Amino acid sequence: MELSMNKRFKLISWNIDGLDRLQYTLEERTGGIVAVIQR
């Protein structure tokens, strides 16, 4: 039981980390597009 909960927690934390990275990448891309439009 302990092991499966630990695995699940690692999977959840990894997913959250991936979502944070995805959001950062999207913001960078959007910022780059806005910068190109403003030029």
One Martini backbone bead per residue (centre of mass of N, CA, C, O) as a GRO file, in nm:
protein
   39
    1MET     BB    1   0.060   0.062  -0.022
    2GLU     BB    2   0.293   0.259   0.012
    3LEU     BB    3   0.405   0.232  -0.277
    4SER     BB    4   0.153   0.323  -0.441
    5MET     BB    5   0.136   0.605  -0.313
    6ASN     BB    6   0.416   0.696  -0.396
    7LYS     BB    7   0.375   0.666  -0.699
    8ARG     BB    8   0.133   0.855  -0.719
    9PHE     BB    9   0.275   1.107  -0.612
   10LYS     BB   10   0.493   1.119  -0.830
   11LEU     BB   11   0.299   1.143  -1.068
   12ILE     BB   12   0.159   1.404  -0.979
   13SER     BB   13   0.414   1.583  -0.951
   14TRP     BB   14   0.500   1.543  -1.246
   15ASN     BB   15   0.247   1.664  -1.375
   16ILE     BB   16   0.271   1.945  -1.248
   17ASP     BB   17   0.548   2.009  -1.368
   18GLY     BB   18   0.454   1.982  -1.663
   19LEU     BB   19   0.241   2.209  -1.651
   20ASP     BB   20   0.430   2.439  -1.576
   21ARG     BB   21   0.608   2.412  -1.828
   22LEU     BB   22   0.383   2.452  -2.036
   23GLN     BB   23   0.293   2.733  -1.945
   24TYR     BB   24   0.567   2.868  -1.990
   25THR     BB   25   0.586   2.806  -2.292
   26LEU     BB   26   0.327   2.953  -2.375
   27GLU     BB   27   0.412   3.234  -2.271
   28GLU     BB   28   0.661   3.262  -2.446
   29ARG     BB   29   0.519   3.236  -2.718
   30THR     BB   30   0.317   3.466  -2.680
   31GLY     BB   31   0.531   3.686  -2.631
   32GLY     BB   32   0.665   3.654  -2.911
   33ILE     BB   33   0.418   3.725  -3.081
   34VAL     BB   34   0.366   4.005  -2.962
   35ALA     BB   35   0.644   4.123  -3.037
   36VAL     BB   36   0.606   4.094  -3.343
   37ILE     BB   37   0.350   4.270  -3.369
   38GLN     BB   38   0.477   4.538  -3.238
   39ARG     BB   39   0.708   4.599  -3.464
   0.00000   0.00000   0.00000
